[in-house]
């Protein structure tokens, strides 16, 4: 069995839910269409929240990301949206905006409330679902439904933005995890895993994220010993002519996520947190950040703990961002469930 990681973050305890909502001030809602095999996940901020973003994939799809740069005017946001649907899924943020505007939530300008809702999308157009939705795609309404269902407890696996996700050899999914640092700061991660690469070692079921696992949260298998000969062979789904898996187009990917903390951070510190959280992708997915992934991570700092980390504590926070994100990636695949017309099996199948 895997042992808790001995990292610099100094604590090996998840929050009570082991979800991003262990970070005070956040709620999450999911909505999906199982016929289309797609969905939306909305992260709502109870108060205007400091945010940033880092994009490292070569094929991103996003909305309202430029305003998150530290040098730009708007300092806080109201929600984050993760969606399937490729570019069609960018409509989901409009549904979340509508939900928030009805409640007079948003950036106040000239007497109007303008909800600030950055979003990112993944490609789930080739996954066995029926994409013949007519003139308009369903994402705006799914976004509204996701916001309307937001709560501290929410489902993982084949739901929300992870409803139609795939990775090399398995179904992908929506994953989340949390971590309590020794100084009392909480870290949380939420991710829709739909990668070019594999989250498991070679052709087996041992997760690359195994060194960071807590309490057997994704099976407790650890690493295989010794590592198999095919450990780093790339089981990329659109190249794997040796398997019976269906061929996939090279654009059919992207892992999108959010890292969050209750620490008090500046916008620039939140940017650094998003950058370091990408190390979690690198530790959990082989390979990550390819030309055909739109890998992106938003960062949120609610400030609910009232703790302003010292330089040393911020380094611990960055380490925690990476390990917590890696755990969330593995959990998304581990918790996927089978559905009609699936192209790939679930990790838990058989």
mmCIF file of C-alpha atoms in Angstrom:
data_model
loop_
_atom_site.group_PDB
_atom_site.id
_atom_site.type_symbol
_atom_site.label_atom_id
_atom_site.label_comp_id
_atom_site.label_asym_id
_atom_site.label_seq_id
_atom_site.Cartn_x
_atom_site.Cartn_y
_atom_site.Cartn_z
ATOM 1 C CA UNK A 1 0.000 0.000 0.000
ATOM 2 C CA UNK A 2 1.067 3.543 -0.632
ATOM 3 C CA UNK A 3 2.325 5.590 2.311
ATOM 4 C CA UNK A 4 1.529 9.283 2.807
ATOM 5 C CA UNK A 5 3.893 11.533 0.910
ATOM 6 C CA UNK A 6 6.882 12.934 2.812
ATOM 7 C CA UNK A 7 6.776 16.281 1.034
ATOM 8 C CA UNK A 8 7.651 19.759 2.212
ATOM 9 C CA UNK A 9 4.031 20.633 2.840
ATOM 10 C CA UNK A 10 4.366 19.297 6.384
ATOM 11 C CA UNK A 11 0.931 17.730 6.910
ATOM 12 C CA UNK A 12 -0.693 14.581 5.580
ATOM 13 C CA UNK A 13 -4.346 15.241 6.361
ATOM 14 C CA UNK A 14 -7.201 15.968 3.992
ATOM 15 C CA UNK A 15 -10.211 18.071 4.890
ATOM 16 C CA UNK A 16 -13.391 16.435 6.165
ATOM 17 C CA UNK A 17 -14.910 16.145 2.676
ATOM 18 C CA UNK A 18 -11.675 15.708 0.714
ATOM 19 C CA UNK A 19 -13.169 18.185 -1.737
ATOM 20 C CA UNK A 20 -12.262 21.691 -2.911
ATOM 21 C CA UNK A 21 -15.179 22.923 -0.800
ATOM 22 C CA UNK A 22 -13.144 22.240 2.336
ATOM 23 C CA UNK A 23 -11.801 25.693 1.422
ATOM 24 C CA UNK A 24 -14.227 28.046 3.168
ATOM 25 C CA UNK A 25 -16.148 30.325 0.840
ATOM 26 C CA UNK A 26 -16.601 27.936 -2.103
ATOM 27 C CA UNK A 27 -19.520 25.857 -3.369
ATOM 28 C CA UNK A 28 -19.601 23.555 -6.407
ATOM 29 C CA UNK A 29 -22.452 22.415 -8.639
ATOM 30 C CA UNK A 30 -22.627 19.923 -11.513
ATOM 31 C CA UNK A 31 -25.016 19.493 -14.418
ATOM 32 C CA UNK A 32 -24.724 17.002 -17.262
ATOM 33 C CA UNK A 33 -26.552 15.500 -20.217
ATOM 34 C CA UNK A 34 -25.925 11.749 -20.314
ATOM 35 C CA UNK A 35 -27.359 11.440 -23.835
ATOM 36 C CA UNK A 36 -24.805 13.906 -25.190
ATOM 37 C CA UNK A 37 -22.136 12.704 -22.708
ATOM 38 C CA UNK A 38 -21.112 16.161 -21.613
ATOM 39 C CA UNK A 39 -21.548 18.518 -18.702
ATOM 40 C CA UNK A 40 -20.636 21.610 -16.722
ATOM 41 C CA UNK A 41 -19.125 22.245 -13.290
ATOM 42 C CA UNK A 42 -19.509 25.641 -11.613
ATOM 43 C CA UNK A 43 -17.465 26.869 -8.659
ATOM 44 C CA UNK A 44 -19.281 29.706 -6.894
ATOM 45 C CA UNK A 45 -17.464 32.108 -4.575
ATOM 46 C CA UNK A 46 -19.498 33.264 -1.570
ATOM 47 C CA UNK A 47 -17.558 36.547 -1.651
ATOM 48 C CA UNK A 48 -15.571 38.220 -4.404
ATOM 49 C CA UNK A 49 -12.357 36.171 -4.542
ATOM 50 C CA UNK A 50 -8.782 36.790 -5.667
ATOM 51 C CA UNK A 51 -8.020 34.721 -8.752
ATOM 52 C CA UNK A 52 -5.381 33.961 -11.363
ATOM 53 C CA UNK A 53 -4.748 31.477 -14.169
ATOM 54 C CA UNK A 54 -1.905 29.644 -15.862
ATOM 55 C CA UNK A 55 -2.205 27.964 -19.283
ATOM 56 C CA UNK A 56 0.517 25.467 -20.262
ATOM 57 C CA UNK A 57 -1.255 23.277 -22.816
ATOM 58 C CA UNK A 58 -0.879 23.904 -26.527
ATOM 59 C CA UNK A 59 -4.595 23.871 -27.399
ATOM 60 C CA UNK A 60 -6.509 25.895 -24.793
ATOM 61 C CA UNK A 61 -10.076 27.133 -24.894
ATOM 62 C CA UNK A 62 -11.013 29.767 -22.324
ATOM 63 C CA UNK A 63 -12.982 32.929 -21.529
ATOM 64 C CA UNK A 64 -12.122 35.955 -19.343
ATOM 65 C CA UNK A 65 -8.573 34.780 -18.659
ATOM 66 C CA UNK A 66 -6.750 37.982 -19.662
ATOM 67 C CA UNK A 67 -8.389 39.938 -16.839
ATOM 68 C CA UNK A 68 -6.843 37.499 -14.338
ATOM 69 C CA UNK A 69 -3.302 38.684 -15.059
ATOM 70 C CA UNK A 70 -1.877 40.491 -11.993
ATOM 71 C CA UNK A 71 -1.380 43.784 -13.840
ATOM 72 C CA UNK A 72 -5.007 44.077 -14.962
ATOM 73 C CA UNK A 73 -7.736 46.060 -13.197
ATOM 74 C CA UNK A 74 -10.314 43.543 -11.964
ATOM 75 C CA UNK A 75 -8.932 42.022 -8.760
ATOM 76 C CA UNK A 76 -11.636 39.507 -7.831
ATOM 77 C CA UNK A 77 -14.101 37.142 -9.475
ATOM 78 C CA UNK A 78 -17.460 35.563 -8.616
ATOM 79 C CA UNK A 79 -17.286 32.081 -10.144
ATOM 80 C CA UNK A 80 -15.244 29.665 -12.251
ATOM 81 C CA UNK A 81 -16.754 27.382 -14.894
ATOM 82 C CA UNK A 82 -15.291 24.140 -16.234
ATOM 83 C CA UNK A 83 -17.190 22.700 -19.207
ATOM 84 C CA UNK A 84 -17.197 20.030 -21.847
ATOM 85 C CA UNK A 85 -18.231 20.789 -25.404
ATOM 86 C CA UNK A 86 -15.058 22.254 -26.877
ATOM 87 C CA UNK A 87 -15.678 25.852 -28.019
ATOM 88 C CA UNK A 88 -19.448 25.321 -27.731
ATOM 89 C CA UNK A 89 -18.971 24.885 -23.983
ATOM 90 C CA UNK A 90 -17.873 28.485 -23.540
ATOM 91 C CA UNK A 91 -21.612 29.288 -23.500
ATOM 92 C CA UNK A 92 -21.801 27.680 -20.046
ATOM 93 C CA UNK A 93 -20.330 30.766 -18.381
ATOM 94 C CA UNK A 94 -23.272 32.839 -19.676
ATOM 95 C CA UNK A 95 -25.656 30.565 -17.787
ATOM 96 C CA UNK A 96 -23.685 31.013 -14.574
ATOM 97 C CA UNK A 97 -23.592 34.772 -15.183
ATOM 98 C CA UNK A 98 -27.374 34.797 -15.554
ATOM 99 C CA UNK A 99 -27.767 32.943 -12.259
ATOM 100 C CA UNK A 100 -25.508 35.404 -10.428
ATOM 101 C CA UNK A 101 -27.004 38.502 -12.053
ATOM 102 C CA UNK A 102 -30.472 37.479 -10.886
ATOM 103 C CA UNK A 103 -29.053 37.625 -7.366
ATOM 104 C CA UNK A 104 -27.314 40.997 -7.939
ATOM 105 C CA UNK A 105 -23.863 39.452 -7.620
ATOM 106 C CA UNK A 106 -20.964 40.851 -9.619
ATOM 107 C CA UNK A 107 -18.579 43.692 -10.309
ATOM 108 C CA UNK A 108 -20.448 46.965 -9.824
ATOM 109 C CA UNK A 109 -20.129 49.416 -12.691
ATOM 110 C CA UNK A 110 -22.410 52.358 -13.503
ATOM 111 C CA UNK A 111 -25.164 50.907 -11.342
ATOM 112 C CA UNK A 112 -25.002 47.440 -12.888
ATOM 113 C CA UNK A 113 -23.878 44.104 -11.463
ATOM 114 C CA UNK A 114 -21.586 42.313 -13.913
ATOM 115 C CA UNK A 115 -20.653 38.802 -12.715
ATOM 116 C CA UNK A 116 -17.023 37.963 -13.460
ATOM 117 C CA UNK A 117 -16.962 34.297 -14.507
ATOM 118 C CA UNK A 118 -13.766 32.992 -16.152
ATOM 119 C CA UNK A 119 -14.160 29.601 -17.775
ATOM 120 C CA UNK A 120 -12.323 26.842 -19.618
ATOM 121 C CA UNK A 121 -13.437 23.991 -21.840
ATOM 122 C CA UNK A 122 -12.310 20.494 -22.771
ATOM 123 C CA UNK A 123 -12.925 18.464 -25.940
ATOM 124 C CA UNK A 124 -15.516 15.707 -25.397
ATOM 125 C CA UNK A 125 -17.069 15.704 -28.875
ATOM 126 C CA UNK A 126 -15.926 12.147 -29.738
ATOM 127 C CA UNK A 127 -16.920 9.959 -26.800
ATOM 128 C CA UNK A 128 -19.998 7.956 -27.823
ATOM 129 C CA UNK A 129 -22.541 10.683 -27.056
ATOM 130 C CA UNK A 130 -25.061 12.084 -29.529
ATOM 131 C CA UNK A 131 -23.940 15.612 -30.400
ATOM 132 C CA UNK A 132 -26.870 16.359 -32.725
ATOM 133 C CA UNK A 133 -28.346 18.975 -30.359
ATOM 134 C CA UNK A 134 -29.954 21.186 -32.997
ATOM 135 C CA UNK A 135 -29.326 24.880 -33.589
ATOM 136 C CA UNK A 136 -28.028 25.795 -30.143
ATOM 137 C CA UNK A 137 -25.885 23.689 -27.798
ATOM 138 C CA UNK A 138 -27.146 23.041 -24.251
ATOM 139 C CA UNK A 139 -24.264 24.585 -22.340
ATOM 140 C CA UNK A 140 -25.841 27.884 -21.283
ATOM 141 C CA UNK A 141 -28.701 26.053 -19.584
ATOM 142 C CA UNK A 142 -26.332 23.450 -18.118
ATOM 143 C CA UNK A 143 -24.275 26.313 -16.681
ATOM 144 C CA UNK A 144 -27.351 27.785 -14.994
ATOM 145 C CA UNK A 145 -28.329 24.376 -13.621
ATOM 146 C CA UNK A 146 -24.812 23.778 -12.285
ATOM 147 C CA UNK A 147 -24.816 27.131 -10.488
ATOM 148 C CA UNK A 148 -28.287 26.510 -9.094
ATOM 149 C CA UNK A 149 -27.157 23.165 -7.615
ATOM 150 C CA UNK A 150 -23.949 24.480 -6.026
ATOM 151 C CA UNK A 151 -23.287 23.147 -2.532
ATOM 152 C CA UNK A 152 -20.444 22.099 -0.260
ATOM 153 C CA UNK A 153 -21.037 18.427 -1.132
ATOM 154 C CA UNK A 154 -21.011 17.364 -4.780
ATOM 155 C CA UNK A 155 -20.395 14.259 -6.872
ATOM 156 C CA UNK A 156 -17.151 13.196 -8.568
ATOM 157 C CA UNK A 157 -16.328 10.895 -11.467
ATOM 158 C CA UNK A 158 -18.605 10.809 -14.530
ATOM 159 C CA UNK A 159 -20.468 14.024 -13.801
ATOM 160 C CA UNK A 160 -20.274 17.741 -14.469
ATOM 161 C CA UNK A 161 -17.386 18.722 -16.710
ATOM 162 C CA UNK A 162 -16.037 15.176 -16.364
ATOM 163 C CA UNK A 163 -19.183 13.500 -17.727
ATOM 164 C CA UNK A 164 -17.687 12.822 -21.149
ATOM 165 C CA UNK A 165 -13.977 12.903 -20.334
ATOM 166 C CA UNK A 166 -11.434 10.309 -21.511
ATOM 167 C CA UNK A 167 -7.767 9.598 -20.863
ATOM 168 C CA UNK A 168 -5.455 7.100 -22.555
ATOM 169 C CA UNK A 169 -7.091 3.716 -22.054
ATOM 170 C CA UNK A 170 -9.758 4.696 -19.494
ATOM 171 C CA UNK A 171 -12.687 7.011 -18.939
ATOM 172 C CA UNK A 172 -11.654 10.299 -17.397
ATOM 173 C CA UNK A 173 -13.741 12.220 -14.927
ATOM 174 C CA UNK A 174 -14.164 14.993 -12.387
ATOM 175 C CA UNK A 175 -11.794 14.764 -9.425
ATOM 176 C CA UNK A 176 -11.252 16.730 -6.238
ATOM 177 C CA UNK A 177 -9.072 16.585 -3.128
ATOM 178 C CA UNK A 178 -8.093 18.749 -0.156
ATOM 179 C CA UNK A 179 -5.163 19.146 2.217
ATOM 180 C CA UNK A 180 -4.804 20.810 5.616
ATOM 181 C CA UNK A 181 -1.346 22.291 6.215
ATOM 182 C CA UNK A 182 0.229 22.409 9.676
ATOM 183 C CA UNK A 183 -0.338 26.161 9.943
ATOM 184 C CA UNK A 184 -4.083 25.632 9.445
ATOM 185 C CA UNK A 185 -4.306 26.756 5.820
ATOM 186 C CA UNK A 186 -6.562 24.612 3.631
ATOM 187 C CA UNK A 187 -5.755 23.706 0.031
ATOM 188 C CA UNK A 188 -8.306 22.262 -2.387
ATOM 189 C CA UNK A 189 -8.239 21.094 -6.003
ATOM 190 C CA UNK A 190 -10.935 20.389 -8.579
ATOM 191 C CA UNK A 191 -10.134 19.016 -12.042
ATOM 192 C CA UNK A 192 -11.826 17.612 -15.143
ATOM 193 C CA UNK A 193 -9.399 14.995 -16.466
ATOM 194 C CA UNK A 194 -9.464 14.499 -20.252
ATOM 195 C CA UNK A 195 -5.800 14.081 -21.137
ATOM 196 C CA UNK A 196 -3.868 12.924 -24.193
ATOM 197 C CA UNK A 197 -1.673 10.928 -21.863
ATOM 198 C CA UNK A 198 -2.151 8.232 -19.261
ATOM 199 C CA UNK A 199 -2.789 8.608 -15.533
ATOM 200 C CA UNK A 200 -1.536 5.056 -14.879
ATOM 201 C CA UNK A 201 1.898 3.450 -15.153
ATOM 202 C CA UNK A 202 2.296 1.649 -18.470
ATOM 203 C CA UNK A 203 -0.584 -0.683 -19.289
ATOM 204 C CA UNK A 204 -1.420 -1.342 -15.625
ATOM 205 C CA UNK A 205 -3.723 0.308 -13.066
ATOM 206 C CA UNK A 206 -1.160 1.876 -10.704
ATOM 207 C CA UNK A 207 -1.588 5.651 -10.675
ATOM 208 C CA UNK A 208 1.338 7.942 -11.422
ATOM 209 C CA UNK A 209 0.058 10.080 -8.509
ATOM 210 C CA UNK A 210 0.569 7.212 -6.018
ATOM 211 C CA UNK A 211 3.280 8.876 -3.848
ATOM 212 C CA UNK A 212 0.794 11.589 -2.848
ATOM 213 C CA UNK A 213 -2.198 9.368 -2.043
ATOM 214 C CA UNK A 214 -3.924 9.798 1.332
ATOM 215 C CA UNK A 215 -6.094 7.145 2.990
ATOM 216 C CA UNK A 216 -6.304 4.900 -0.094
ATOM 217 C CA UNK A 217 -8.395 7.574 -1.822
ATOM 218 C CA UNK A 218 -7.747 6.098 -5.271
ATOM 219 C CA UNK A 219 -7.216 2.430 -4.561
ATOM 220 C CA UNK A 220 -4.047 2.340 -2.468
ATOM 221 C CA UNK A 221 -2.039 0.367 -5.052
ATOM 222 C CA UNK A 222 1.125 2.450 -4.788
ATOM 223 C CA UNK A 223 3.713 2.008 -7.550
ATOM 224 C CA UNK A 224 4.349 -1.381 -9.171
ATOM 225 C CA UNK A 225 7.633 -2.980 -8.061
ATOM 226 C CA UNK A 226 9.662 -3.172 -10.162
ATOM 227 C CA UNK A 227 8.376 -0.651 -12.663
ATOM 228 C CA UNK A 228 7.159 -2.455 -15.801
ATOM 229 C CA UNK A 229 9.106 -2.265 -19.027
ATOM 230 C CA UNK A 230 6.311 -0.238 -20.615
ATOM 231 C CA UNK A 231 6.151 2.277 -17.747
ATOM 232 C CA UNK A 232 6.774 5.286 -19.952
ATOM 233 C CA UNK A 233 5.385 4.023 -23.236
ATOM 234 C CA UNK A 234 2.835 6.537 -24.406
ATOM 235 C CA UNK A 235 -0.558 4.865 -24.687
ATOM 236 C CA UNK A 236 -1.935 7.855 -26.524
ATOM 237 C CA UNK A 237 -5.428 7.061 -27.723
ATOM 238 C CA UNK A 238 -5.130 8.495 -31.209
ATOM 239 C CA UNK A 239 -1.849 6.670 -31.939
ATOM 240 C CA UNK A 240 -2.355 3.287 -30.289
ATOM 241 C CA UNK A 241 -2.659 1.026 -33.323
ATOM 242 C CA UNK A 242 -1.723 -2.028 -31.227
ATOM 243 C CA UNK A 243 -4.907 -1.910 -29.143
ATOM 244 C CA UNK A 244 -8.569 -2.409 -29.937
ATOM 245 C CA UNK A 245 -9.419 1.031 -28.567
ATOM 246 C CA UNK A 246 -11.126 3.342 -31.055
ATOM 247 C CA UNK A 247 -8.984 5.882 -32.840
ATOM 248 C CA UNK A 248 -9.320 9.399 -31.476
ATOM 249 C CA UNK A 249 -8.622 12.707 -33.195
ATOM 250 C CA UNK A 250 -5.552 14.516 -31.849
ATOM 251 C CA UNK A 251 -7.654 17.479 -30.694
ATOM 252 C CA UNK A 252 -9.725 15.308 -28.318
ATOM 253 C CA UNK A 253 -8.107 16.348 -25.075
ATOM 254 C CA UNK A 254 -7.471 18.886 -22.281
ATOM 255 C CA UNK A 255 -7.270 18.782 -18.493
ATOM 256 C CA UNK A 256 -8.800 21.839 -16.815
ATOM 257 C CA UNK A 257 -8.824 22.534 -13.108
ATOM 258 C CA UNK A 258 -8.876 24.934 -10.190
ATOM 259 C CA UNK A 259 -6.591 25.109 -7.172
ATOM 260 C CA UNK A 260 -7.976 26.988 -4.181
ATOM 261 C CA UNK A 261 -6.879 28.070 -0.712
ATOM 262 C CA UNK A 262 -8.305 29.980 2.229
ATOM 263 C CA UNK A 263 -4.999 31.852 2.651
ATOM 264 C CA UNK A 264 -4.808 35.612 2.068
ATOM 265 C CA UNK A 265 -2.931 36.005 -1.237
ATOM 266 C CA UNK A 266 -2.254 38.793 -3.682
ATOM 267 C CA UNK A 267 -3.202 38.339 -7.307
ATOM 268 C CA UNK A 268 0.480 37.764 -8.138
ATOM 269 C CA UNK A 269 0.778 35.070 -5.451
ATOM 270 C CA UNK A 270 -2.355 33.397 -6.807
ATOM 271 C CA UNK A 271 -0.681 33.372 -10.228
ATOM 272 C CA UNK A 272 2.344 31.608 -8.759
ATOM 273 C CA UNK A 273 0.046 29.090 -7.070
ATOM 274 C CA UNK A 274 -1.577 28.282 -10.416
ATOM 275 C CA UNK A 275 1.858 27.790 -11.975
ATOM 276 C CA UNK A 276 3.038 25.393 -9.277
ATOM 277 C CA UNK A 277 -0.251 23.459 -9.348
ATOM 278 C CA UNK A 278 0.650 22.427 -12.902
ATOM 279 C CA UNK A 279 3.356 20.257 -11.336
ATOM 280 C CA UNK A 280 0.436 18.164 -10.105
ATOM 281 C CA UNK A 281 -0.539 17.495 -13.713
ATOM 282 C CA UNK A 282 3.049 16.520 -14.489
ATOM 283 C CA UNK A 283 3.181 14.100 -11.545
ATOM 284 C CA UNK A 284 -0.201 12.523 -12.336
ATOM 285 C CA UNK A 285 -0.364 12.437 -16.164
ATOM 286 C CA UNK A 286 2.208 11.056 -18.632
ATOM 287 C CA UNK A 287 2.682 13.150 -20.715
ATOM 288 C CA UNK A 288 1.112 16.471 -19.692
ATOM 289 C CA UNK A 289 1.076 19.870 -21.427
ATOM 290 C CA UNK A 290 1.294 18.450 -24.949
ATOM 291 C CA UNK A 291 0.519 20.424 -28.123
ATOM 292 C CA UNK A 292 -2.892 18.716 -28.198
ATOM 293 C CA UNK A 293 -3.871 19.397 -24.562
ATOM 294 C CA UNK A 294 -5.316 22.729 -23.488
ATOM 295 C CA UNK A 295 -4.066 22.224 -19.936
ATOM 296 C CA UNK A 296 -5.123 25.118 -17.722
ATOM 297 C CA UNK A 297 -5.394 25.792 -13.986
ATOM 298 C CA UNK A 298 -7.270 28.604 -12.272
ATOM 299 C CA UNK A 299 -6.212 29.655 -8.767
ATOM 300 C CA UNK A 300 -8.554 31.025 -6.091
ATOM 301 C CA UNK A 301 -7.677 32.576 -2.723
ATOM 302 C CA UNK A 302 -10.739 33.206 -0.556
ATOM 303 C CA UNK A 303 -8.759 34.631 2.384
ATOM 304 C CA UNK A 304 -11.242 33.024 4.802
ATOM 305 C CA UNK A 305 -8.502 31.773 7.151
ATOM 306 C CA UNK A 306 -7.119 35.290 7.642
ATOM 307 C CA UNK A 307 -3.592 33.830 7.341
ATOM 308 C CA UNK A 308 -1.047 35.710 5.245
ATOM 309 C CA UNK A 309 1.669 33.093 4.606
ATOM 310 C CA UNK A 310 5.315 33.887 5.236
ATOM 311 C CA UNK A 311 7.856 33.212 2.479
ATOM 312 C CA UNK A 312 8.529 29.741 3.906
ATOM 313 C CA UNK A 313 4.823 29.022 4.317
ATOM 314 C CA UNK A 314 4.148 30.092 0.748
ATOM 315 C CA UNK A 315 6.693 27.520 -0.476
ATOM 316 C CA UNK A 316 4.783 24.879 1.500
ATOM 317 C CA UNK A 317 1.575 26.178 -0.074
ATOM 318 C CA UNK A 318 3.044 25.725 -3.539
ATOM 319 C CA UNK A 319 4.107 22.147 -2.744
ATOM 320 C CA UNK A 320 0.624 21.430 -1.440
ATOM 321 C CA UNK A 321 -0.929 22.846 -4.611
ATOM 322 C CA UNK A 322 1.005 20.326 -6.711
ATOM 323 C CA UNK A 323 0.357 17.279 -4.529
ATOM 324 C CA UNK A 324 -3.328 18.072 -3.993
ATOM 325 C CA UNK A 325 -3.880 18.550 -7.728
ATOM 326 C CA UNK A 326 -2.126 15.241 -8.489
ATOM 327 C CA UNK A 327 -4.450 13.466 -6.047
ATOM 328 C CA UNK A 328 -7.507 15.114 -7.602
ATOM 329 C CA UNK A 329 -6.467 13.931 -11.082
ATOM 330 C CA UNK A 330 -6.219 10.310 -9.939
ATOM 331 C CA UNK A 331 -9.525 10.496 -8.066
ATOM 332 C CA UNK A 332 -11.332 11.763 -11.171
ATOM 333 C CA UNK A 333 -10.363 8.644 -13.131
ATOM 334 C CA UNK A 334 -10.726 6.292 -10.156
ATOM 335 C CA UNK A 335 -14.336 7.382 -9.547
ATOM 336 C CA UNK A 336 -15.578 7.258 -13.165
ATOM 337 C CA UNK A 337 -18.634 5.081 -13.720
ATOM 338 C CA UNK A 338 -19.824 3.166 -16.818
ATOM 339 C CA UNK A 339 -22.542 4.464 -19.111
ATOM 340 C CA UNK A 340 -24.166 3.378 -22.345
ATOM 341 C CA UNK A 341 -22.017 3.702 -25.501
ATOM 342 C CA UNK A 342 -18.763 4.302 -23.592
ATOM 343 C CA UNK A 343 -15.697 4.125 -25.814
ATOM 344 C CA UNK A 344 -13.270 3.242 -23.019
ATOM 345 C CA UNK A 345 -13.656 1.183 -19.818
ATOM 346 C CA UNK A 346 -13.681 2.665 -16.333
ATOM 347 C CA UNK A 347 -10.629 2.159 -14.098
ATOM 348 C CA UNK A 348 -12.875 0.258 -11.664
ATOM 349 C CA UNK A 349 -14.291 -2.077 -14.344
ATOM 350 C CA UNK A 350 -13.635 -5.781 -13.857
#
